[in-house]
Short mmCIF file of N, CA and C in Angstrom, two decimals:
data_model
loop_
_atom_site.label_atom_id
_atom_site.label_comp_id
_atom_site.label_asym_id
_atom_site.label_seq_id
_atom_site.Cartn_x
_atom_site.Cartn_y
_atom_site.Cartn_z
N UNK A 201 0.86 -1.17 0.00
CA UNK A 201 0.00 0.00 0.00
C UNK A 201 0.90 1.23 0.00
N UNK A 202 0.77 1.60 -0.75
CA UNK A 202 1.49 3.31 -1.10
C UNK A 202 0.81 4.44 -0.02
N UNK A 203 1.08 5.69 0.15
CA UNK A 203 0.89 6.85 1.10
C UNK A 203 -0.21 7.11 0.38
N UNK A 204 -0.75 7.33 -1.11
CA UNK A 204 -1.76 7.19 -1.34
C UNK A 204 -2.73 6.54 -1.42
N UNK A 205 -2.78 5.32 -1.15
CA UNK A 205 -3.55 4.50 -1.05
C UNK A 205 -4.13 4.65 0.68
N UNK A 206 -3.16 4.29 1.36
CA UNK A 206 -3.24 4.52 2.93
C UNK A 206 -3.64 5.92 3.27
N UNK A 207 -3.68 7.02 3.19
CA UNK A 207 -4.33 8.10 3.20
C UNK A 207 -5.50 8.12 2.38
N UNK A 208 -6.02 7.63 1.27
CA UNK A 208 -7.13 7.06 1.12
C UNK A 208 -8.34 6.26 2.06
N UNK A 209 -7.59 5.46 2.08
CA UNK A 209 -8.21 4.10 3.06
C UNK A 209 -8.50 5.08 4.66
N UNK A 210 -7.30 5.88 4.80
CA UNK A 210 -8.13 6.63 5.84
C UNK A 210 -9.24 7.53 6.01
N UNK A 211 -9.01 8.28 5.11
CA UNK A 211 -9.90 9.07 4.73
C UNK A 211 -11.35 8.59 4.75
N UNK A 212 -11.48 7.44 4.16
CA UNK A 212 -12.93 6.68 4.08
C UNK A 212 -12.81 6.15 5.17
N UNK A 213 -12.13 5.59 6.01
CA UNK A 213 -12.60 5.26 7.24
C UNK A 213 -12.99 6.29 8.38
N UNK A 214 -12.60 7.47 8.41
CA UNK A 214 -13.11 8.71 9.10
C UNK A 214 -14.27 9.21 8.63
N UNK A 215 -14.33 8.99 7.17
CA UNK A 215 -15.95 8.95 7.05
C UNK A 215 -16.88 8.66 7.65
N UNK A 216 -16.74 7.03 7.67
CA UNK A 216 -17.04 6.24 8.43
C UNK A 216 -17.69 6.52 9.62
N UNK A 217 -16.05 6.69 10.36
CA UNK A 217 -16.91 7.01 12.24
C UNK A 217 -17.59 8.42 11.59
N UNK A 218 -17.33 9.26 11.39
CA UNK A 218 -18.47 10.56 10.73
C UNK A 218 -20.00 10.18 11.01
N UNK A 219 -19.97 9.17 9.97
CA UNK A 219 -21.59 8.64 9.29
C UNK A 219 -22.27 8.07 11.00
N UNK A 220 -21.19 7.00 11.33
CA UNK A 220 -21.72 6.47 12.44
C UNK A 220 -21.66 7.37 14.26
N UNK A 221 -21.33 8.24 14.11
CA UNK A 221 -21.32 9.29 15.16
C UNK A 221 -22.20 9.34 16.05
N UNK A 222 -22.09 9.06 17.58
CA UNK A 222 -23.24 8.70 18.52
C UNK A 222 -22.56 9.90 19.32
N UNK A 223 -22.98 11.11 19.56
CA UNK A 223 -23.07 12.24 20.77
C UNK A 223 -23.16 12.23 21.82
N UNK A 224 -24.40 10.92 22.12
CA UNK A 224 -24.67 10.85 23.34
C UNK A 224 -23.66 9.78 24.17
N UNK A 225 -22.64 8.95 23.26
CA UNK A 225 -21.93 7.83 23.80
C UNK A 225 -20.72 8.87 24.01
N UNK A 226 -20.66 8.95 22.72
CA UNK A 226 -19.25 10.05 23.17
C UNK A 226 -19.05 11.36 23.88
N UNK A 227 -20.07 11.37 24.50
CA UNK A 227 -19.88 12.51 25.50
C UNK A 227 -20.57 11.71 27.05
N UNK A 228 -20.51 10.46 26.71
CA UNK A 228 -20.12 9.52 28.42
C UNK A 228 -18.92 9.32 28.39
N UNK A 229 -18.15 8.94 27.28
CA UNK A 229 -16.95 8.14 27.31
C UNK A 229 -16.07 9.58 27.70
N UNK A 230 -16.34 10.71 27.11
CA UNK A 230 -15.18 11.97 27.86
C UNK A 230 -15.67 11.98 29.25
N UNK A 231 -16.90 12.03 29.37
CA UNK A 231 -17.32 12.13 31.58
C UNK A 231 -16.20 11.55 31.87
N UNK A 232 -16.26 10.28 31.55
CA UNK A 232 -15.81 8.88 32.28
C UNK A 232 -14.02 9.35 32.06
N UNK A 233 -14.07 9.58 31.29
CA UNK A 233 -11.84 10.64 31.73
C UNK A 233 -11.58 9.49 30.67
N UNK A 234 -12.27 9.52 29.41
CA UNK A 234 -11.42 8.92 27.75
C UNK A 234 -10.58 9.70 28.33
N UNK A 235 -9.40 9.38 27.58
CA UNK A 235 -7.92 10.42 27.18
C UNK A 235 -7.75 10.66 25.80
N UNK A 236 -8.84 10.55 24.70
CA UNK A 236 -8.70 10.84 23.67
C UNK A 236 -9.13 12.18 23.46
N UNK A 237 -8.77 12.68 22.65
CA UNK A 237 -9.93 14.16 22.41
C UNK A 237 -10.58 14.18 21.40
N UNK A 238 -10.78 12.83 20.22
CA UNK A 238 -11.58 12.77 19.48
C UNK A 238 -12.01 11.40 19.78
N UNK A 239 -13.69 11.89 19.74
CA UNK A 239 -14.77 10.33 20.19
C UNK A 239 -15.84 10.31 19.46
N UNK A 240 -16.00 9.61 18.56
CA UNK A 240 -17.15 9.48 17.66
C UNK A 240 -18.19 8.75 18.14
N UNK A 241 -17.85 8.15 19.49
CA UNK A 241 -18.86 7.56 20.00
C UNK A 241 -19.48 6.35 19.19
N UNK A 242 -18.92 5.09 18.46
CA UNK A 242 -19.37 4.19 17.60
C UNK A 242 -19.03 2.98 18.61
N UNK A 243 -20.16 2.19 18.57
CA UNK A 243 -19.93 0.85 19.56
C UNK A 243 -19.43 0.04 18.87
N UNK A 244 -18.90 -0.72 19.92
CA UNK A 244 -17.92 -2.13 19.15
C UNK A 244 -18.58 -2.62 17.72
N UNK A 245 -19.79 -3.18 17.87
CA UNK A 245 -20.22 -3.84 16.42
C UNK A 245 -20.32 -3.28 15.27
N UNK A 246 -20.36 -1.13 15.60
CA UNK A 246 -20.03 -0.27 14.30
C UNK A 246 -18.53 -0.50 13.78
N UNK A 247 -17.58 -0.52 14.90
CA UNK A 247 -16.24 -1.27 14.47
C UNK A 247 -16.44 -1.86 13.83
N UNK A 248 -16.54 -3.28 14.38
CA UNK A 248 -16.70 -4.39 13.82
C UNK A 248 -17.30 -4.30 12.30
N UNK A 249 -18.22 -3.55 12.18
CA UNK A 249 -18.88 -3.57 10.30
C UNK A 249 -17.56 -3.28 9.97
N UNK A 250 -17.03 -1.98 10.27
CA UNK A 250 -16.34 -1.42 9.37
C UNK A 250 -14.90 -2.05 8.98
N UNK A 251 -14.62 -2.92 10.59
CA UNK A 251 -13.65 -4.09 10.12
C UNK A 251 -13.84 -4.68 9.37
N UNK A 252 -14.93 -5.63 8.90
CA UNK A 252 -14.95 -6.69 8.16
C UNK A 252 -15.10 -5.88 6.69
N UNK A 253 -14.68 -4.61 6.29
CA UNK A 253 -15.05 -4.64 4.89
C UNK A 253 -13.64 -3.63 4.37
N UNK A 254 -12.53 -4.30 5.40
CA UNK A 254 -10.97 -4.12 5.31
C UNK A 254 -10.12 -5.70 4.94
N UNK A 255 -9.67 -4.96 4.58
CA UNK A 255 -8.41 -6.14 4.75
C UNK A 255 -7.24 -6.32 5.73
N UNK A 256 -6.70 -7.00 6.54
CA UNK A 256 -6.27 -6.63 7.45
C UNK A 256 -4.95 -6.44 7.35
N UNK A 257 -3.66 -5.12 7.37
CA UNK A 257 -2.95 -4.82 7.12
C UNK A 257 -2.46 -4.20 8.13
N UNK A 258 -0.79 -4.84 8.14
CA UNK A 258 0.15 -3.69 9.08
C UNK A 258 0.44 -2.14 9.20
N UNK A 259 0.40 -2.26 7.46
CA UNK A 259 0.50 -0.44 7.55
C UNK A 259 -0.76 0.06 8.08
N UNK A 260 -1.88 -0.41 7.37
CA UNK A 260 -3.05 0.29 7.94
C UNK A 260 -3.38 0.83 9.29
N UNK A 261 -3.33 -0.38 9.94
CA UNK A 261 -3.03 -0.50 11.57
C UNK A 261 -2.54 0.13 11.61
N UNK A 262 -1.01 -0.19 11.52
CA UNK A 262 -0.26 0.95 12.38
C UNK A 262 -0.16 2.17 12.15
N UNK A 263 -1.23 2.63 11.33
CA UNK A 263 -1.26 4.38 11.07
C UNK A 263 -2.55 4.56 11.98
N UNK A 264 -3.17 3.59 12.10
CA UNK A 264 -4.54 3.56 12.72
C UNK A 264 -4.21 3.95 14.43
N UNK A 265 -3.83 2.70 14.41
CA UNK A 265 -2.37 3.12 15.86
C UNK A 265 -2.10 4.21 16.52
N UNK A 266 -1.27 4.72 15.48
CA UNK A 266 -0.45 5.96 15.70
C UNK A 266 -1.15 6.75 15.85
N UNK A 267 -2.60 7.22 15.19
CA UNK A 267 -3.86 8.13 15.63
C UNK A 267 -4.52 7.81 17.11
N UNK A 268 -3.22 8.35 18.39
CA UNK A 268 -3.22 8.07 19.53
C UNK A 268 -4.72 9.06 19.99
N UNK A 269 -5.33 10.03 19.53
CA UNK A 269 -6.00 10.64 19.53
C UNK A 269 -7.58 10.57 19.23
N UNK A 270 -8.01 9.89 18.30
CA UNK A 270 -8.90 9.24 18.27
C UNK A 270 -9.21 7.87 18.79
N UNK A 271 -9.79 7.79 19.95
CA UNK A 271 -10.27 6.35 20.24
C UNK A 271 -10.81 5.35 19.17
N UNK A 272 -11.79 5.64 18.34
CA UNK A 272 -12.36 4.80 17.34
C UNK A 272 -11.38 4.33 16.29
N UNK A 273 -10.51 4.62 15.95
CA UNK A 273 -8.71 4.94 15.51
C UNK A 273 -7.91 3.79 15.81
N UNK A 274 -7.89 3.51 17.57
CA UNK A 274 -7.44 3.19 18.29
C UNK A 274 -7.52 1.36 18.28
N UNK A 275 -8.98 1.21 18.07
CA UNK A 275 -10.55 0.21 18.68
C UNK A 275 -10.00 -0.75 16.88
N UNK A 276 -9.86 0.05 15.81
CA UNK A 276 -9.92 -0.34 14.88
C UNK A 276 -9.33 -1.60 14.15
N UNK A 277 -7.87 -0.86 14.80
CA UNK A 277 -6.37 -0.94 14.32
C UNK A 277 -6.97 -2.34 15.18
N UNK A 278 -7.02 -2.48 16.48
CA UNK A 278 -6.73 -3.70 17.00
C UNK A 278 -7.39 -4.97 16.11
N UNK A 279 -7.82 -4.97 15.12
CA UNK A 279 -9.02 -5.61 14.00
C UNK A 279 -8.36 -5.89 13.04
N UNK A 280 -7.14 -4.96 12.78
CA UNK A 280 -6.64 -5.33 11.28
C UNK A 280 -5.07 -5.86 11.93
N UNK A 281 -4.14 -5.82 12.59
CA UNK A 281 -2.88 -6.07 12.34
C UNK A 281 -3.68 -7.64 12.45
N UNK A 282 -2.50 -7.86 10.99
CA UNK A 282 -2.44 -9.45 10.75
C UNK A 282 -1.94 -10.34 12.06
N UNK A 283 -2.08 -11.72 11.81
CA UNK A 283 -1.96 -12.33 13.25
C UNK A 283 -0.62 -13.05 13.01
N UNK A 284 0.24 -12.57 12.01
CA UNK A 284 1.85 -13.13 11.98
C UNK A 284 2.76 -12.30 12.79
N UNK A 285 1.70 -10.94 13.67
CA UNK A 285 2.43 -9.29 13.78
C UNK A 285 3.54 -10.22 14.77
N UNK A 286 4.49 -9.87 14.91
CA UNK A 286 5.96 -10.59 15.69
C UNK A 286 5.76 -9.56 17.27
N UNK A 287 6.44 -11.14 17.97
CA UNK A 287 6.58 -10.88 19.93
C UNK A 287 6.60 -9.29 19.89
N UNK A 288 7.84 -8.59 19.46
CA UNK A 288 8.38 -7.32 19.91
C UNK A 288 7.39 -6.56 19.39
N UNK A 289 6.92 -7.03 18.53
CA UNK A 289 5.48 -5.64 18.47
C UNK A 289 4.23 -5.56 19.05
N UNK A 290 4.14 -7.21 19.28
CA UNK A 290 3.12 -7.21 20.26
C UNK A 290 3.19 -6.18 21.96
N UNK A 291 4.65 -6.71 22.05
CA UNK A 291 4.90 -6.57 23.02
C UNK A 291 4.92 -4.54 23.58
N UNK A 292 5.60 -3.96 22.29
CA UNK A 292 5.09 -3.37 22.17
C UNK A 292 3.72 -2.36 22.63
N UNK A 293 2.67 -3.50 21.67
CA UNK A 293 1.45 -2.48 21.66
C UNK A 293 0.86 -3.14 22.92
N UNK A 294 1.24 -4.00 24.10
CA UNK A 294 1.01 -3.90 25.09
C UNK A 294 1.39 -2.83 25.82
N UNK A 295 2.86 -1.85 26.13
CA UNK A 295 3.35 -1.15 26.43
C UNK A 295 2.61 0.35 25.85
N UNK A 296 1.89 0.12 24.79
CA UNK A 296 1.12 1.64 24.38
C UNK A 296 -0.14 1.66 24.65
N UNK A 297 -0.95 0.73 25.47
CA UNK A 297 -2.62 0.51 25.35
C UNK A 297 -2.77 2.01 26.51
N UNK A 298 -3.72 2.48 26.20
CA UNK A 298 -3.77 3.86 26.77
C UNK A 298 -5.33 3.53 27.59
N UNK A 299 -6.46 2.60 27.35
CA UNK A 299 -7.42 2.25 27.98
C UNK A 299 -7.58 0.76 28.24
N UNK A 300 -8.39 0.36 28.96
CA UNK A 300 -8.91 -0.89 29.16
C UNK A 300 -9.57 -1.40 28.14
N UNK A 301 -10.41 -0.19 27.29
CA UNK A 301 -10.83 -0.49 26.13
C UNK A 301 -10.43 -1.28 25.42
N UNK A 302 -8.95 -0.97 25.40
CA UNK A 302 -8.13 -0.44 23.88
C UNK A 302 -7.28 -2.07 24.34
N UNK A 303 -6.64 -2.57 25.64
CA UNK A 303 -6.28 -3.75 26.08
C UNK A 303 -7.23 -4.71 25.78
N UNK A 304 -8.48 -4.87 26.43
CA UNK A 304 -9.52 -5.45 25.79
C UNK A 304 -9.49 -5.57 24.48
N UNK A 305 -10.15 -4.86 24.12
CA UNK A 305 -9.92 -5.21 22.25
C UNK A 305 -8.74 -6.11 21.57
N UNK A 306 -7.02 -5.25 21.83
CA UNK A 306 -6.36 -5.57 21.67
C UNK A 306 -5.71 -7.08 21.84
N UNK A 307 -6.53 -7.65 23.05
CA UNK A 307 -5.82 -8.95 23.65
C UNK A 307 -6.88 -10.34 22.55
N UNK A 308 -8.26 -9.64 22.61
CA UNK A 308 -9.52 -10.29 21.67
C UNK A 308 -8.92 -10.39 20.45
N UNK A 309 -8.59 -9.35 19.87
CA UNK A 309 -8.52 -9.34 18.44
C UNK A 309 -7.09 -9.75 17.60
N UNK A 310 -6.30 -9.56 18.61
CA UNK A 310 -4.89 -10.03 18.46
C UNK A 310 -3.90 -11.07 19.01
N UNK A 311 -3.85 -10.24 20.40
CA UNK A 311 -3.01 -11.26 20.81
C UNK A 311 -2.98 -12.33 21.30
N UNK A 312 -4.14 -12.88 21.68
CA UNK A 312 -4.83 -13.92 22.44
C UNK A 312 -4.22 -15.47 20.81
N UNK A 313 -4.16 -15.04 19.69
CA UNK A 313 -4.16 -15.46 18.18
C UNK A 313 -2.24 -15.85 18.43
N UNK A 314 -1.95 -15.00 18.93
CA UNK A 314 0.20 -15.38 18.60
C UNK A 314 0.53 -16.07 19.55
N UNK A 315 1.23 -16.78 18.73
CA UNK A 315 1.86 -18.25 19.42
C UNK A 315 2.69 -17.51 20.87
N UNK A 316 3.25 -16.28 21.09
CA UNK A 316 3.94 -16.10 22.54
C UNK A 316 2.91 -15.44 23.55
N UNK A 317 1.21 -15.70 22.96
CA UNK A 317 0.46 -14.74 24.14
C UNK A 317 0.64 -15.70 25.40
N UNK A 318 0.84 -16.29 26.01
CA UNK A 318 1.15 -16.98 27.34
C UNK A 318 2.57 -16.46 27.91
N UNK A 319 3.42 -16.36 26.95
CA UNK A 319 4.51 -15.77 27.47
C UNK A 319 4.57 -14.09 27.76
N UNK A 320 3.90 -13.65 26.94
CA UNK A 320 3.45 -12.19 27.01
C UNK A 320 2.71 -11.82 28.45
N UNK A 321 1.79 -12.71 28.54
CA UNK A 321 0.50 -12.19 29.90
C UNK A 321 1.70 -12.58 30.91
N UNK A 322 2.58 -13.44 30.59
CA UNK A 322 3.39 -13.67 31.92
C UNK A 322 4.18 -12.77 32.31
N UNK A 323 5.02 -11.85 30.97
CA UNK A 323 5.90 -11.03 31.10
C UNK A 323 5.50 -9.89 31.95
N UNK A 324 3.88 -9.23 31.39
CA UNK A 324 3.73 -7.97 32.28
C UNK A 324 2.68 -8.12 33.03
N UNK A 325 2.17 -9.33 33.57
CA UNK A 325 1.10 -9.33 34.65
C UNK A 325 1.76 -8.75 36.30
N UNK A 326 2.71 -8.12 36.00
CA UNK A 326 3.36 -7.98 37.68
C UNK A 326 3.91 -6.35 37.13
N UNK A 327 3.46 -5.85 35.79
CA UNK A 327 4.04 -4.38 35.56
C UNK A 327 3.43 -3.58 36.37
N UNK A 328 4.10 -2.49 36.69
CA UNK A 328 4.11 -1.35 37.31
C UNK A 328 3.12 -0.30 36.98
N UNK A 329 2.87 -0.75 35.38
CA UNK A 329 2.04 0.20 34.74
C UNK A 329 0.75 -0.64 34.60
N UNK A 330 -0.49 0.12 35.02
CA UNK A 330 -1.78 -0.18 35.33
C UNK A 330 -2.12 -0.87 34.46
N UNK A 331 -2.13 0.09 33.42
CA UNK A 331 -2.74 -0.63 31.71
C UNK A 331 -1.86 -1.63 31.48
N UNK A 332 -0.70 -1.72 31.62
CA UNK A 332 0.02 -2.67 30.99
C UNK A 332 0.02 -4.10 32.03
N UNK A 333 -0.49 -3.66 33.26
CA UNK A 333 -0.87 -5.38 34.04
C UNK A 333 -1.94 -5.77 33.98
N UNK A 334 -3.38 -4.55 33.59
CA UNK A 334 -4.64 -4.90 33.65
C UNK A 334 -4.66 -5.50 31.91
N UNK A 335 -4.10 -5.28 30.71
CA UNK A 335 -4.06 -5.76 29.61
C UNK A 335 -3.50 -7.27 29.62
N UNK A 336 -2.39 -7.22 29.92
CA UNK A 336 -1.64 -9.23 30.64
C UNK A 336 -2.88 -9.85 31.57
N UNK A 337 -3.68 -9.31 32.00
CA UNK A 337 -4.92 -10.00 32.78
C UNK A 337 -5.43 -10.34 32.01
N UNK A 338 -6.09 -9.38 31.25
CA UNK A 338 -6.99 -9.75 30.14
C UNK A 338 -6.65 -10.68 29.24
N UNK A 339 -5.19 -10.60 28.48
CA UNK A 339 -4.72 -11.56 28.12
C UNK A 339 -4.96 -13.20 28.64
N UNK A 340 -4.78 -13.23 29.86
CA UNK A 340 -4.54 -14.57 30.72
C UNK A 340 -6.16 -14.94 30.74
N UNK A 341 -7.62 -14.18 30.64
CA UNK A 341 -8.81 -14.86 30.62
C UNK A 341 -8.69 -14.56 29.33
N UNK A 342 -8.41 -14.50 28.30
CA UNK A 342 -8.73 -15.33 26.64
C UNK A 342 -8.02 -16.34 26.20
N UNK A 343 -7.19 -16.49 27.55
CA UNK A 343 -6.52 -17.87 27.31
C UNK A 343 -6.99 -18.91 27.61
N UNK A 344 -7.81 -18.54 28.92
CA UNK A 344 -8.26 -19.50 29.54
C UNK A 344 -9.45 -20.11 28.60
#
């Protein structure tokens, strides 16, 4: 995928949360102390449509990713990185989950799928960092 293509593909996916825009969700999820400052307020299964009519790609993701700012952005990405994504990046996007949300999702849609998620939930279930021991939890019940 070229910068045009991927700035494409984004573009229509911001559409997207656009079209599907709930006001009243996304202005619980800021009450509740989101840390994003953009919330389109779209529930998991509006994800979910808009996942299944992607293909699931690293670049994509990880530009999806990197849009630390939008939650729905965030929710997405965890849907598309392919399930070959390698330990150190997993490991990684354990070390960047910014919500419970975003761990949740992330552990469902990904990592629970790579052959080192047992070694992973083991590595940071004793971290220091909230998100990053409450995400290795989560990890350890999709194992179960």
């Amino acid at each position: 995928m070229n910068d045009t293509e991927l700035n494409e593909a984004i573009r229509g996916i911001k559409q997207q949360f656009f079209a599907y825009r709930n006001g009243i969700l996304a202005e619980q999820l800021r009450a509740a102390g989101s840390p994003c400052h953009v919330i389109f307020g779209l529930n998991v299964p509006q994800i979910a449509a808009i996942a299944r009519q992607l293909t699931p790609s690293a670049e994509l993701a990880e530009a999806l990713w990197a849009d630390k700012n939008v939650r729905e952005s965030r929710l997405l990405a965890c849907y598309l990185f392919p399930r070959d994504t390698d330990a150190a990046r997993a490991e990684q996007l354990m070390l960047e989950v910014q919500t419970p949300e975003e761990g949740d999702m992330l552990c469902f849609r990904l990592l629970k799928h790579l052959p080192e998620a047992r070694q992973l939930a083991g590595k940071f279930a004793a971290s220091r960092d909230a998100l990053t021991a409450y995400t290795a939890r989560s990890l350890t019940r999709h194992l179960e």
